[in-house]
Each structure stands twice: as structure tokens, then as C-alpha cells.
Coordinates of C-alpha atoms in Angstrom, one line a residue:
M18 CA -31.5 13.4 2.3
T19 CA -28.9 12.2 0.2
S20 CA -27.1 8.9 1.7
L21 CA -23.1 9.0 2.0
P22 CA -21.5 6.2 0.3
R23 CA -20.3 3.4 2.6
R24 CA -16.8 2.8 3.1
G25 CA -15.1 0.7 0.4
E26 CA -17.3 1.8 -1.7
K27 CA -16.6 4.5 -5.0
A28 CA -18.1 7.8 -5.0
T29 CA -19.7 8.6 -8.1
I30 CA -20.0 12.3 -9.6
C31 CA -22.5 13.7 -11.8
L32 CA -22.3 15.8 -14.9
Q33 CA -23.8 18.8 -13.3
E34 CA -21.1 18.2 -10.1
H35 CA -18.1 17.9 -12.8
V36 CA -19.2 21.2 -14.3
V37 CA -19.4 23.2 -10.8
I38 CA -16.0 21.6 -9.8
D39 CA -14.5 23.2 -13.0
M40 CA -16.1 26.6 -12.7
Y41 CA -15.2 26.6 -8.8
P42 CA -12.6 24.2 -7.4
G43 CA -12.2 23.2 -4.2
P44 CA -14.1 20.7 -1.6
I45 CA -18.0 20.8 -1.8
S46 CA -19.8 19.8 0.9
L47 CA -22.7 17.9 0.6
F48 CA -24.3 19.5 3.7
P49 CA -25.5 23.2 4.0
T50 CA -22.9 25.2 5.6
R51 CA -22.2 29.1 6.6
R52 CA -19.9 30.1 3.8
L53 CA -19.3 33.6 2.7
P54 CA -21.8 34.1 -0.6
A55 CA -20.3 33.1 -3.7
P56 CA -20.8 34.9 -7.3
P57 CA -24.1 34.0 -8.7
L58 CA -23.8 31.1 -11.2
A59 CA -24.1 31.7 -14.9
P60 CA -28.0 31.1 -16.0
A61 CA -26.6 28.2 -18.3
L62 CA -25.0 26.4 -15.0
L63 CA -27.9 27.3 -13.0
S64 CA -29.9 25.2 -15.4
L65 CA -27.3 22.3 -15.4
A66 CA -26.8 22.1 -11.6
S67 CA -30.7 22.2 -10.6
G68 CA -30.8 18.8 -11.8
C69 CA -28.4 17.5 -9.2
P70 CA -29.5 16.5 -5.7
R71 CA -26.3 16.9 -4.2
C72 CA -26.0 20.6 -5.3
P73 CA -28.5 22.5 -2.8
A74 CA -26.8 25.8 -2.9
A75 CA -27.4 25.6 -6.8
A76 CA -30.5 24.4 -6.9
S77 CA -31.6 27.2 -4.5
A78 CA -30.1 29.7 -6.4
G79 CA -32.1 28.1 -9.1
R80 CA -35.1 28.9 -7.1
S81 CA -34.5 32.0 -6.2
S82 CA -34.3 33.5 -9.7
P83 CA -37.7 31.9 -11.5
S84 CA -37.4 34.7 -13.9
D85 CA -33.9 33.3 -15.6
G86 CA -36.2 30.0 -16.6
A87 CA -34.7 26.8 -17.1
R88 CA -33.1 26.1 -20.6
E89 CA -34.2 23.0 -22.8
D90 CA -32.7 19.8 -21.3
D91 CA -31.6 18.6 -24.7
E92 CA -29.7 21.7 -25.4
D93 CA -26.2 21.3 -26.5
V94 CA -23.8 21.9 -23.7
D95 CA -21.1 23.0 -25.6
Q96 CA -23.2 25.6 -27.2
L97 CA -24.1 27.0 -23.4
F98 CA -20.6 27.4 -22.7
G99 CA -20.0 29.0 -25.9
A100 CA -22.5 31.6 -25.1
Y101 CA -21.9 32.4 -21.7
G102 CA -18.2 32.4 -21.6
S103 CA -15.9 29.5 -19.6
S104 CA -14.2 32.2 -17.0
P105 CA -16.6 33.4 -14.5
G106 CA -15.4 35.9 -12.3
P107 CA -16.4 38.7 -9.5
S108 CA -16.5 41.1 -12.4
P109 CA -18.0 39.7 -15.7
G110 CA -16.1 41.7 -18.1
P111 CA -16.2 41.0 -21.8
S112 CA -16.5 37.7 -23.3
P113 CA -13.9 36.2 -24.9
A114 CA -13.7 36.3 -28.7
R115 CA -15.1 33.4 -30.5
P116 CA -13.0 31.7 -33.4
P117 CA -14.3 33.1 -36.7
A118 CA -16.9 30.5 -38.0
K119 CA -15.4 28.6 -40.9
P120 CA -17.0 29.0 -44.2
P121 CA -19.2 26.1 -45.6
E122 CA -17.6 23.3 -47.7
D123 CA -18.7 23.3 -51.4
E124 CA -21.4 21.0 -52.0
P125 CA -19.8 17.7 -53.6
D126 CA -21.1 17.4 -57.2
A127 CA -24.7 16.1 -57.6
D128 CA -23.1 13.1 -59.7
G129 CA -20.9 12.3 -56.8
Y130 CA -21.8 10.5 -53.7
E131 CA -21.3 8.9 -50.6
S132 CA -22.1 4.9 -50.2
D133 CA -21.0 2.0 -49.0
D134 CA -19.6 0.9 -52.3
C135 CA -17.3 3.9 -52.4
T136 CA -14.9 2.2 -49.9
A137 CA -15.4 -1.4 -51.4
L138 CA -15.0 -0.5 -55.2
G139 CA -13.4 2.8 -55.7
T140 CA -13.9 5.9 -57.4
L141 CA -13.5 6.7 -60.9
D142 CA -12.6 10.6 -62.4
F143 CA -13.6 11.1 -66.0
S144 CA -14.9 14.2 -68.4
L145 CA -17.3 13.9 -71.2
L146 CA -17.5 16.6 -74.3
Y147 CA -20.2 16.3 -76.8
D148 CA -18.7 17.9 -80.1
Q149 CA -22.0 18.8 -81.8
E150 CA -20.8 20.2 -85.1
N151 CA -18.2 17.2 -85.8
N152 CA -20.9 14.5 -84.1
A153 CA -18.4 13.3 -81.7
L154 CA -18.5 12.3 -78.2
H155 CA -15.3 12.6 -76.1
C156 CA -14.9 10.5 -73.2
T157 CA -11.5 11.2 -71.4
I158 CA -10.6 8.7 -68.2
T159 CA -8.5 10.3 -66.0
K160 CA -7.9 8.3 -63.0
A161 CA -9.0 5.6 -60.6
K162 CA -8.9 5.6 -56.7
G163 CA -8.9 2.8 -54.2
L164 CA -10.2 0.0 -56.4
K165 CA -11.3 -3.2 -55.0
P166 CA -8.1 -5.8 -55.3
M167 CA -8.6 -8.5 -57.6
D168 CA -5.4 -10.6 -57.7
H169 CA -3.6 -12.6 -55.2
N170 CA -1.1 -9.6 -54.6
G171 CA -3.6 -7.3 -53.4
L172 CA -3.8 -5.7 -56.3
A173 CA -5.4 -5.4 -59.8
D174 CA -4.5 -5.0 -63.4
P175 CA -7.7 -2.3 -64.6
Y176 CA -8.6 -1.0 -67.6
V177 CA -12.1 0.7 -68.5
K178 CA -14.7 0.0 -71.3
L179 CA -17.5 2.0 -72.4
H180 CA -20.8 0.9 -74.1
L181 CA -23.4 3.4 -75.4
L182 CA -26.8 1.8 -74.5
P183 CA -29.2 0.6 -75.9
G184 CA -26.8 -0.6 -78.5
A185 CA -25.0 -4.0 -79.7
S186 CA -22.1 -4.4 -77.0
K187 CA -18.9 -5.1 -79.6
A188 CA -20.5 -1.9 -82.0
N189 CA -20.1 0.5 -79.7
K190 CA -17.4 -0.9 -77.4
L191 CA -14.5 1.2 -76.7
R192 CA -11.4 0.8 -74.1
T193 CA -8.7 2.1 -72.2
K194 CA -5.2 0.4 -72.3
T195 CA -4.4 -2.2 -69.2
L196 CA -2.3 -0.8 -66.2
R197 CA -0.4 -3.3 -64.0
N198 CA -0.7 -3.9 -60.1
T199 CA -2.3 -0.9 -59.0
L200 CA -5.4 0.3 -57.1
N201 CA -4.8 3.5 -58.0
P202 CA -4.3 3.8 -62.0
T203 CA -4.1 7.0 -64.1
W204 CA -4.8 6.8 -67.5
N205 CA -5.6 10.2 -69.1
E206 CA -6.9 8.6 -72.2
T207 CA -9.4 9.6 -74.6
L208 CA -11.5 7.7 -76.0
T209 CA -14.3 9.4 -78.8
Y210 CA -17.7 7.8 -80.4
Y211 CA -18.3 9.2 -83.8
G212 CA -21.3 9.4 -85.5
I213 CA -23.1 10.8 -82.4
T214 CA -26.6 12.6 -82.9
D215 CA -28.9 15.0 -81.0
E216 CA -31.2 12.0 -80.8
D217 CA -28.5 10.0 -79.4
M218 CA -28.0 12.5 -76.9
I219 CA -31.5 12.5 -75.6
R220 CA -32.0 8.8 -75.8
K221 CA -28.9 7.1 -74.7
T222 CA -26.8 6.2 -71.9
L223 CA -22.9 5.8 -71.2
R224 CA -22.0 2.8 -69.3
I225 CA -18.7 3.0 -68.2
S226 CA -17.4 -0.2 -66.5
V227 CA -13.8 -0.9 -64.5
C228 CA -12.7 -4.2 -64.9
D229 CA -9.6 -6.4 -64.1
E230 CA -7.5 -8.1 -66.5
D231 CA -6.8 -11.9 -66.3
K232 CA -4.2 -13.8 -68.8
F233 CA -5.2 -17.0 -68.2
R234 CA -9.2 -16.6 -67.3
H235 CA -12.1 -14.5 -68.0
N236 CA -11.5 -10.6 -66.7
E237 CA -13.1 -9.7 -63.8
F238 CA -15.7 -6.8 -63.2
I239 CA -14.8 -4.2 -60.4
G240 CA -17.3 -1.7 -60.6
E241 CA -19.3 0.7 -63.2
T242 CA -21.7 4.1 -63.7
R243 CA -23.6 5.0 -66.1
V244 CA -24.5 8.3 -67.5
P245 CA -27.4 9.7 -69.4
L246 CA -26.3 11.6 -72.2
K247 CA -29.0 14.1 -71.8
K248 CA -27.4 15.8 -69.1
L249 CA -24.5 16.9 -71.2
K250 CA -24.6 20.2 -72.9
A251 CA -23.3 20.8 -76.5
N252 CA -19.7 21.8 -76.7
H253 CA -19.6 22.2 -73.0
T254 CA -16.9 19.4 -70.9
K255 CA -18.8 18.1 -68.1
T256 CA -16.5 16.4 -65.0
F257 CA -17.3 13.4 -63.0
S258 CA -16.1 12.2 -59.8
I259 CA -17.9 9.0 -58.8
C260 CA -18.3 6.1 -56.7
L261 CA -18.0 3.0 -58.8
E262 CA -21.4 0.8 -58.5
K263 CA -22.2 -3.1 -58.7
Q264 CA -23.1 -4.4 -62.2
L265 CA -26.6 -3.3 -63.1
P266 CA -28.8 -5.8 -65.7
V267 CA -28.9 -4.6 -69.3
D268 CA -32.5 -4.4 -70.6
K269 CA -32.2 -6.3 -73.9
T270 CA -35.3 -6.2 -75.0
E271 CA -35.0 -2.3 -75.2
D272 CA -32.0 -3.3 -77.0
K273 CA -33.9 -5.2 -80.0
S274 CA -36.4 -2.5 -80.4
L275 CA -33.9 0.1 -81.5
E276 CA -31.3 -2.1 -82.9
E277 CA -29.6 -0.3 -85.9
R278 CA -27.4 -1.6 -88.9
G279 CA -24.8 1.5 -88.0
R280 CA -23.7 4.8 -89.8
I281 CA -21.7 6.0 -92.3
L282 CA -19.9 9.3 -92.9
I283 CA -20.1 10.5 -96.4
S284 CA -18.6 13.7 -98.0
L285 CA -20.2 15.3 -101.3
K286 CA -18.7 17.9 -103.4
Y287 CA -19.3 18.9 -107.0
S288 CA -15.9 19.9 -108.6
S289 CA -16.2 22.4 -111.1
Q290 CA -12.4 21.8 -112.3
K291 CA -12.9 18.1 -112.6
Q292 CA -16.5 18.4 -113.9
G293 CA -17.7 15.9 -111.5
L294 CA -19.1 14.9 -108.2
L295 CA -16.5 13.6 -105.5
V296 CA -17.9 11.3 -103.3
G297 CA -15.9 10.5 -100.1
I298 CA -16.3 7.5 -97.8
V299 CA -14.7 8.5 -94.6
R300 CA -15.7 6.1 -91.6
C301 CA -18.5 3.8 -90.7
A302 CA -19.5 3.5 -86.8
H303 CA -21.5 0.7 -84.7
L304 CA -22.2 -1.5 -87.8
A305 CA -23.7 -4.9 -87.5
A306 CA -21.5 -7.6 -86.7
M307 CA -22.1 -10.5 -88.9
D308 CA -19.3 -12.8 -88.2
A309 CA -19.1 -15.5 -85.4
N310 CA -16.7 -14.2 -83.8
G311 CA -18.7 -10.7 -83.0
Y312 CA -17.0 -8.3 -85.5
S313 CA -17.5 -7.5 -89.5
D314 CA -14.9 -7.5 -92.4
P315 CA -16.5 -4.2 -93.8
Y316 CA -16.1 -2.5 -96.9
V317 CA -18.4 0.0 -99.0
K318 CA -19.8 0.1 -102.5
T319 CA -21.1 3.1 -104.1
Y320 CA -23.3 3.4 -107.2
L321 CA -24.7 6.5 -109.3
R322 CA -28.3 5.6 -110.3
P323 CA -29.5 5.0 -113.0
D324 CA -26.6 3.4 -114.2
V325 CA -27.2 2.1 -117.9
D326 CA -23.8 1.5 -118.5
K327 CA -23.0 -0.2 -115.4
K328 CA -19.8 1.4 -114.8
S329 CA -20.6 3.8 -111.7
K330 CA -19.4 1.0 -109.6
H331 CA -16.9 1.9 -106.7
K332 CA -15.4 0.0 -104.0
T333 CA -13.1 0.6 -100.6
A334 CA -10.7 -1.4 -99.4
V335 CA -11.9 -4.1 -96.7
K336 CA -11.1 -3.4 -92.9
K337 CA -10.7 -6.9 -91.1
K338 CA -12.4 -7.5 -87.8
T339 CA -13.8 -4.0 -86.8
L340 CA -17.2 -2.8 -86.2
N341 CA -16.1 1.4 -86.6
P342 CA -13.8 1.2 -89.7
E343 CA -12.0 4.4 -91.0
F344 CA -11.8 4.3 -94.8
N345 CA -11.0 7.8 -95.7
E346 CA -11.3 7.1 -99.4
E347 CA -12.8 9.6 -102.6
F348 CA -14.5 8.4 -106.1
C349 CA -15.0 11.0 -108.8
Y350 CA -17.8 10.6 -111.3
E351 CA -17.6 12.4 -114.1
I352 CA -21.2 14.4 -115.1
K353 CA -22.3 17.7 -115.7
H354 CA -23.9 19.4 -112.6
S355 CA -27.5 20.0 -114.6
D356 CA -27.8 16.0 -114.8
L357 CA -27.3 15.3 -110.9
A358 CA -30.6 16.5 -110.1
K359 CA -31.7 13.2 -112.1
K360 CA -29.4 11.2 -110.5
S361 CA -29.2 9.2 -106.9
L362 CA -26.4 8.0 -105.1
E363 CA -26.6 4.8 -103.5
V364 CA -24.1 3.8 -100.9
T365 CA -24.0 0.0 -99.1
V366 CA -21.9 -1.3 -96.5
W367 CA -21.1 -5.0 -96.8
D368 CA -19.2 -7.7 -94.7
Y369 CA -16.2 -9.7 -96.7
D370 CA -16.3 -13.2 -96.5
I371 CA -13.6 -15.7 -98.0
G372 CA -15.3 -18.8 -100.0
K373 CA -19.2 -17.7 -99.8
S374 CA -21.7 -14.5 -100.5
N375 CA -20.6 -11.6 -98.9
D376 CA -23.2 -10.4 -96.3
F377 CA -25.1 -7.1 -96.6
I378 CA -24.9 -5.2 -93.5
G379 CA -26.6 -1.8 -94.7
G380 CA -26.8 0.9 -96.8
V381 CA -28.4 4.4 -97.7
V382 CA -29.6 6.1 -100.8
L383 CA -29.0 10.0 -101.6
G384 CA -31.0 11.9 -104.2
I385 CA -33.8 14.0 -104.8
N386 CA -36.2 11.2 -104.1
A387 CA -35.0 10.8 -101.1
K388 CA -36.3 12.4 -97.5
G389 CA -35.0 14.0 -94.4
E390 CA -31.2 14.4 -93.9
R391 CA -30.4 12.3 -97.2
L392 CA -32.0 14.8 -99.3
K393 CA -30.8 17.9 -97.6
H394 CA -27.4 16.6 -97.9
W395 CA -27.8 16.2 -101.6
F396 CA -29.8 19.2 -102.3
D397 CA -27.0 20.9 -100.5
C398 CA -24.2 19.9 -102.5
L399 CA -26.2 20.6 -105.9
K400 CA -26.7 24.1 -104.3
N401 CA -22.8 24.9 -103.0
K402 CA -20.6 24.0 -106.1
D403 CA -16.9 23.4 -104.5
K404 CA -17.8 23.0 -101.3
R405 CA -17.1 19.8 -99.5
I406 CA -20.1 19.0 -97.1
E407 CA -20.0 16.2 -95.3
R408 CA -22.9 14.3 -93.1
W409 CA -24.2 11.1 -91.3
H410 CA -26.2 8.9 -91.9
T411 CA -28.1 5.9 -90.6
L412 CA -27.8 2.8 -92.5
T413 CA -30.9 0.6 -93.4
S414 CA -31.6 -2.8 -94.2
E415 CA -33.8 -2.1 -96.8
L416 CA -32.8 0.1 -100.0
P417 CA -36.1 0.2 -102.7
G418 CA -35.1 -0.3 -106.4
A419 CA -31.2 -1.4 -105.2
V420 CA -29.5 -4.7 -106.3
L421 CA -28.5 -6.3 -103.0
S422 CA -26.0 -9.0 -103.8
D423 CA -22.1 -8.4 -104.4

């Protein structure tokens, strides 16, 4: 028998009694009394009430219907009420209509995720497009949200910088403008890498870092994310919304093993009107740094070999302090079309220095004795008169038979 609470003690009510009180308002006797029969409990309430030692009526009702069976103890109470309704009465009647189920929410992008760093460092929205025809990677930095405060005023002066890994840091670094005093910056700025090949898209990774600019000390790192370029489809824009992460280490041994001298974009066209070969030096990308400041002062020289009279030399203007110079200069070599098969075009890139010898950065030779893309570029030029053909070429540190002095 259940003992009554002593005087002064607060009576406790179990969960089952709460349910019965809600369903059958009125006094509940702890001892059996002669009462009019009450409507039978719903099966769900029987299961719930049968565990209460102070609910003998419910317990006996539960025993009187063994065919109903007790439900699992860990079944959700809310589900039970939803299944059997919440308003029992003498005549059961139809159950009240349940609200329509909510459609499943859209699954988050596989590239986005939730972590502790999301709230600590912030999120970044951006999109990437690989323009295969023009060998360009367009990176549009849209906005950031909830960045970590970096300044004394509780705000930051954020900017975004990009690196292609593996590769020299300054040779392929791009950055946005700096926005002042904000933790939710909107840039809507597109940064473009030129000279990107299908091979780069397979083996390289884009590192995107958000930093805080400081005028009187070193800029501070906020967070970063990395995107393997092989995730992108050519000529399709992919949009990202990603949580920033803490700074990850860079494998510098891999950088050295894949070190490059840079790349150059050259156009070739044999002009029937001018009776000559037009050589266009468009731009260079990711050049090796030759100066102490981490940059170069590049210019380009071209020769049509063999050059018996030594009159085939052409030279572009010098571009100061850059590893991604844009020249857009064109030179003309007067020569018969039939003689081009015996010639080769030598293109070299140099770093200009005042008061000492200029430094050789790299070069490339196009001609009938070349291989791969260099041979194909030359052959396509000879085959298609009056058609301008533009190709990217990787610079090498050694050119067979070339004079590497300025």
C-alpha cells in the first residue's frame, strides 16, 4: 500500500498522474472507491498509466486487456498522443486532422558544413569558373559573414587573398580590396588567374584566405578554405558557401618538386599582306621572382633562328615589380612562308637590373624541331595563313643552343 504524505510534506505527482489528470479532470482517490465506470483508457494511456503505483484503476484496466500489450518504454510520448488524438470522450468519433508534414529542407551543399569554427571565424561566399578556351580561372569573391573581430573596436578591416598550391607564394598571389570596419563585408570582386591548363585543374588547389589589414603592424590571419580545382567542371560556374577554418600548413617539399619558371602567352600569325610572321607577346603568368623584394622587373626578347645577320632581335618594354606582366606587343619578321619551315622562334623572359647583368627567368623555343604544344603551335601557324593562333607555353630554365646572356 502506498503511504500518504506526512503533514507538512509536499505531495509529489508522477508523470502518469499528470497525464490522467489532463485527460480526466477531477479528484483522484488513492484508494479504491465505488464509482461509476469511466470510459476505457486509450491503449497509449494504459501503457503510460500502468507504471504508476498510485493508479490502481488504470493498472487493473491494463491487466484486464492483455491482448492490447504494453508499448515500448522508450516510445516518444508526443508520437503516442499524435497517433491516438488528445480528446477522448464517450463517442470516439474521427481523430482531429493532423497538420501536413513539412517538406524536407534542402540538403546543404556538400562543400558547406557546420563546425565550431563557423561561429568563431565566419563564413565566406564565392564562386569559381574555369574558362577552358582562354585558359583562365575566374574567382568571384562575393561576401563574408560573422567574421572574427580583430581590432580594438570589435570590428575588422578584411580582405581576401588567393594562392594556387603548389606554387611560389608571390608568383600566384591575388587579393581583393580592403573593406574597413566591418565583420560582414561584401566585395563582389572577380580575380582571374591566366595561363591555367587542364593539368593545373587536376593537380592544383586554390587556397582562399581572409585577413585583417593593419596599417602599423603585420596583417592578421582570420581564416581560410581550400578548394581542389579538380572539383570544378570546365565552363561551369560553381558557387560555394563555406565556413572558414584555422590556418593549415603548406607542404613546401611539394612546392620545390613542382617549381616552375612561369608561363607566357604567345600569338603567331603569318600575314600574306605583310609577307611576314607576326609574333605577339601577350602576357606572362607566375614568373619566378628574381629580386630581393620577391618580385621581378620582366621584359621579353624574341629571335628568329638561325639569325646569320643578327637582325632578328625584338624586345618588349620592361614591366616593374610584377610576376604577372601584361605586354600586348607585336613584332613582324619579314620572311617567305616557305622559309618558315627551316626557322625556329626563340622567346626568352628576363629580369631587368640596374647596374648589373640582367637575370634570365626562362624561355621557350617554337619550331619544326620542337615537341608537344610548341611544335603544334608552330605547325598550326604554318598551316593556317592569316589566322592568329594564341597559345600558352611553360618557360624552361634551359634552352638548347640558345645564348642565355643579355
